mmCIF file of C-alpha atoms in Angstrom:
data_model
loop_
_atom_site.group_PDB
_atom_site.id
_atom_site.type_symbol
_atom_site.label_atom_id
_atom_site.label_comp_id
_atom_site.label_asym_id
_atom_site.label_seq_id
_atom_site.Cartn_x
_atom_site.Cartn_y
_atom_site.Cartn_z
ATOM 1 C CA MET A 1 79.102 159.813 111.384
ATOM 2 C CA PRO A 2 79.342 156.899 108.919
ATOM 3 C CA SER A 3 77.394 157.165 105.729
ATOM 4 C CA ILE A 4 74.659 154.637 105.017
ATOM 5 C CA MET A 5 75.505 154.657 101.333
ATOM 6 C CA SER A 6 78.905 153.156 100.664
ATOM 7 C CA SER A 7 81.009 154.339 97.775
ATOM 8 C CA THR A 8 81.908 150.742 96.895
ATOM 9 C CA PRO A 9 79.091 148.678 95.446
ATOM 10 C CA PHE A 10 78.094 145.440 97.142
ATOM 11 C CA GLN A 11 79.807 142.575 95.389
ATOM 12 C CA GLN A 12 78.844 139.009 96.065
ATOM 13 C CA ALA A 13 81.222 136.253 95.060
ATOM 14 C CA PRO A 14 79.737 133.919 92.459
ATOM 15 C CA ILE A 15 78.827 130.427 93.577
ATOM 16 C CA PRO A 16 81.498 128.118 92.104
ATOM 17 C CA GLU A 17 79.035 125.297 91.490
ATOM 18 C CA PRO A 18 75.327 124.721 91.992
ATOM 19 C CA PRO A 19 74.170 123.120 95.245
ATOM 20 C CA LYS A 20 74.059 119.324 95.330
ATOM 21 C CA VAL A 21 70.476 119.297 96.639
ATOM 22 C CA ILE A 22 67.567 121.020 94.940
ATOM 23 C CA THR A 23 64.803 122.277 97.209
ATOM 24 C CA THR A 24 61.175 122.519 96.158
ATOM 25 C CA LYS A 25 61.569 126.283 95.812
ATOM 26 C CA ASP A 26 64.745 125.840 93.719
ATOM 27 C CA LEU A 27 62.885 123.415 91.478
ATOM 28 C CA SER A 28 60.099 125.927 90.966
ATOM 29 C CA TYR A 29 62.622 128.619 89.977
ATOM 30 C CA LEU A 30 64.380 126.208 87.633
ATOM 31 C CA LYS A 31 61.109 125.224 85.950
ATOM 32 C CA ASP A 32 60.307 128.890 85.348
ATOM 33 C CA ALA A 33 63.791 129.594 84.005
ATOM 34 C CA LEU A 34 63.606 126.548 81.708
ATOM 35 C CA SER A 35 60.258 127.748 80.362
ATOM 36 C CA TRP A 36 61.606 131.243 79.702
ATOM 37 C CA GLU A 37 64.753 129.977 77.986
ATOM 38 C CA LEU A 38 62.797 127.541 75.822
ATOM 39 C CA LEU A 39 60.280 130.203 74.828
ATOM 40 C CA ALA A 40 63.044 132.680 73.963
ATOM 41 C CA PHE A 41 64.813 130.040 71.876
ATOM 42 C CA LYS A 42 61.614 129.125 69.993
ATOM 43 C CA LYS A 43 60.751 132.764 69.282
ATOM 44 C CA LEU A 44 64.241 133.627 68.087
ATOM 45 C CA HIS A 45 64.335 130.535 65.876
ATOM 46 C CA PHE A 46 60.981 131.493 64.360
ATOM 47 C CA PHE A 47 62.057 135.102 63.767
ATOM 48 C CA ALA A 48 65.355 133.967 62.254
ATOM 49 C CA GLN A 49 63.426 131.841 59.768
ATOM 50 C CA GLN A 50 61.343 134.886 58.798
ATOM 51 C CA ALA A 51 64.269 137.309 58.488
ATOM 52 C CA THR A 52 65.400 138.311 55.011
ATOM 53 C CA ASP A 53 68.431 140.380 56.004
ATOM 54 C CA PRO A 54 71.393 137.979 56.485
ATOM 55 C CA ASP A 55 72.880 140.086 59.310
ATOM 56 C CA VAL A 56 69.605 140.128 61.220
ATOM 57 C CA LYS A 57 69.130 136.400 60.597
ATOM 58 C CA GLN A 58 72.639 135.672 61.916
ATOM 59 C CA CYS A 59 72.098 137.822 65.009
ATOM 60 C CA LEU A 60 68.775 136.120 65.790
ATOM 61 C CA GLU A 61 70.318 132.660 65.328
ATOM 62 C CA LYS A 62 73.213 133.570 67.635
ATOM 63 C CA ALA A 63 70.826 134.797 70.336
ATOM 64 C CA GLY A 64 68.734 131.645 69.889
ATOM 65 C CA ARG A 65 71.794 129.418 70.348
ATOM 66 C CA MET A 66 72.651 131.321 73.531
ATOM 67 C CA HIS A 67 69.177 130.608 74.989
ATOM 68 C CA GLN A 68 69.417 126.978 73.886
ATOM 69 C CA GLN A 69 72.752 126.654 75.714
ATOM 70 C CA HIS A 70 71.251 128.249 78.835
ATOM 71 C CA TYR A 71 68.361 125.762 78.653
ATOM 72 C CA GLN A 72 70.788 122.834 78.376
ATOM 73 C CA LYS A 73 72.871 124.129 81.293
ATOM 74 C CA LEU A 74 69.814 124.471 83.536
ATOM 75 C CA LEU A 75 68.648 121.020 82.504
ATOM 76 C CA SER A 76 72.007 119.528 83.441
ATOM 77 C CA HIS A 77 71.575 120.876 86.990
ATOM 78 C CA LEU A 78 68.395 118.815 87.321
ATOM 79 C CA GLN A 79 70.092 115.524 86.507
ATOM 80 C CA ASN A 80 71.194 114.827 90.089
ATOM 81 C CA ASN A 81 69.630 112.043 92.083
ATOM 82 C CA ASN A 82 68.269 114.360 94.755
ATOM 83 C CA THR A 83 67.225 111.543 97.107
ATOM 84 C CA ALA A 84 70.667 109.929 97.046
ATOM 85 C CA VAL A 85 72.403 113.251 97.713
ATOM 86 C CA MET A 86 70.017 114.063 100.566
ATOM 87 C CA ALA A 87 70.892 110.736 102.210
ATOM 88 C CA THR A 88 74.584 111.693 102.297
ATOM 89 C CA LEU A 89 73.998 115.006 104.096
ATOM 90 C CA PRO A 90 74.217 115.200 107.891
ATOM 91 C CA GLN A 91 70.791 115.299 109.465
ATOM 92 C CA THR A 92 69.591 117.936 111.872
ATOM 93 C CA GLN A 93 68.331 116.929 115.296
ATOM 94 C CA SER A 94 64.699 117.548 114.306
ATOM 95 C CA GLN A 95 65.065 115.314 111.226
ATOM 96 C CA GLN A 96 66.525 112.525 113.384
ATOM 97 C CA GLN A 97 63.625 112.832 115.821
ATOM 98 C CA GLN A 98 61.110 112.632 112.974
ATOM 99 C CA GLN A 99 62.704 109.441 111.673
ATOM 100 C CA GLN A 100 62.637 107.879 115.136
ATOM 101 C CA MET A 101 58.921 108.623 115.447
ATOM 102 C CA GLN A 102 58.119 106.789 112.215
#
């Protein structure tokens, strides 16, 4: 009888690049992630300014730079012209019918 639990963990291949089209749900997730990254960066920057120990200050600044880079990376994913990309994708039958009705 096969075991439900496998000895090898589930491994999903990473997506090589982000999708060309951003859905409304994707946009919502990205907005949340941008907010979290920006808040983390601001807090770490503030704490680094308050730190007196040079090692702690350096560690906080490094972590802050990491969150700033994450913020910039997420922001770059939003710089697609979503409408233009959508126009290049093949349409489903239901989308074609909707356009014909308009």
